[in-house]
C-alpha cells in the first residue's frame, strides 16, 4: 500500500522536522554535506521528514540502477532564500559531486518518493512542497535520466500519492486539488511515450468543504490498484470513496459510491489492511444494543467495500479511550457487552454475565499470571494482558489475539 500526507492538520503531528541541533553524521554523510557546502560556498542546515518515505536528513538511493548509490539531500542555505533546496549528488573515486542543485517550491517538504516511468531510465524523484504562509502546495518531478533533457514537471496540488494505477508496471500519480467552492477533485496522471504526463480523468469527491485524512493506493481482489479517499465533513461523519481505472477511465469501485459512518472521535478511522491480507478494508459503526456503552466503546465492522456484497473481515470493538480495536467472534454480536476498567476493558456475556475476556494494561510481564488462556500483547511500548474465558475455543482466541490493533 502507498499513502500520502498533506498540509493543514494532516502534518501537525508528523510535519517536516527542523533539527534542533546538528545531527550526528557518519563520515560518508559529512562528506556529502561538505560537497554541497563547497559547491555553494556557504554552510547549510539539513532537513528531514518523518512522514513520507524517508526519515534521515540524507537519502542514499541507487538512481540509475548501477549499484552505486547517489545522494538526495533537502537542506536550507542561509543566503539562498527561505525555500528549502534540493540537491542530487553522484559518487566516484574522487568523492561526492553535486550534479543537481535547485531551489524548492516551498519552505517544507510534505511528500517524497522515487518512481519509475516508461521511456526514461532510472528512478525519477517526486517531491511535494508546501509553505506555511500560502494555502497552495506544489508537486515536482525531477527527471534524472542523463541521456535525455526533460524539464521538471510542476503542478499545484493539495495531496499526492504515487503507484501503478494503469497496470503498466510503471508509476502513476494521483493529485488532489481544492476549488474555490471547497470541492475536492483528483486527477490520475500517467507518463506517455511523448515524455509528458497526461491526465486519464478527473473526478470530484461527493462532499465539499471536507478535511481529507488519507489518500492511499491499495490492490483490489481483481488485481487492479485503486485509490482510497478517507475524509471527514465537519458534521461528525467520515466518508470513504474508492476509484480505479477501467479502460483508462476513472470509475468508482464502491457499488453504492461511498461508505459513510458517524465518527466524532480522534484519531480518525481511515481505511487500512486491518488483517494483513494485502487488501484494504473500511470500517463502519454498528450501533450497540446497550446505550450506556456508547461513551467508551464503538462496535464496528471492517469490510472490503469494493465487493458487490461487502465482505466482512472483522466485527469488533473500539476503545475510544485507548484507541485500540479488537475483533470479536461474529457469533458474539448482540450477545455481549463491554465494560470499562481503569486500565482496560472486559467483554461480558449479556445473558449469563460471564466475563468472556479481559484486556488490561500492565507494567511488567511479571504481573501476568501464566495460563492456557493468558496472553501478553505489546502495542507500541505498552504491554497489555489478554485473559480469555475457558469457554472460548482455540479459533476464537486466535481470532481475537491476532486482531488487536493500536490506532495511535
Coordinates of C-alpha atoms in Angstrom, one line a residue, residues 30 50 76 102-103 122-123 130 154 239 247 284 314 366 394 401:
X30 CA 29.7 14.5 6.4
X50 CA 9.3 11.6 9.3
X76 CA 18.5 25.2 3.8
X102 CA 17.7 23.5 -7.2
X103 CA 15.5 25.8 -5.1
X122 CA 16.4 5.1 -13.7
X123 CA 14.4 6.4 -10.8
X130 CA 4.4 23.4 1.0
X154 CA 5.5 21.1 -11.9
X239 CA -16.6 9.0 4.3
X247 CA -10.4 1.1 -19.9
X284 CA -18.4 1.2 9.6
X314 CA -13.9 -8.3 11.3
X366 CA 5.9 -10.4 35.8
X394 CA -8.8 -22.0 20.2
X401 CA -5.4 -12.2 19.7

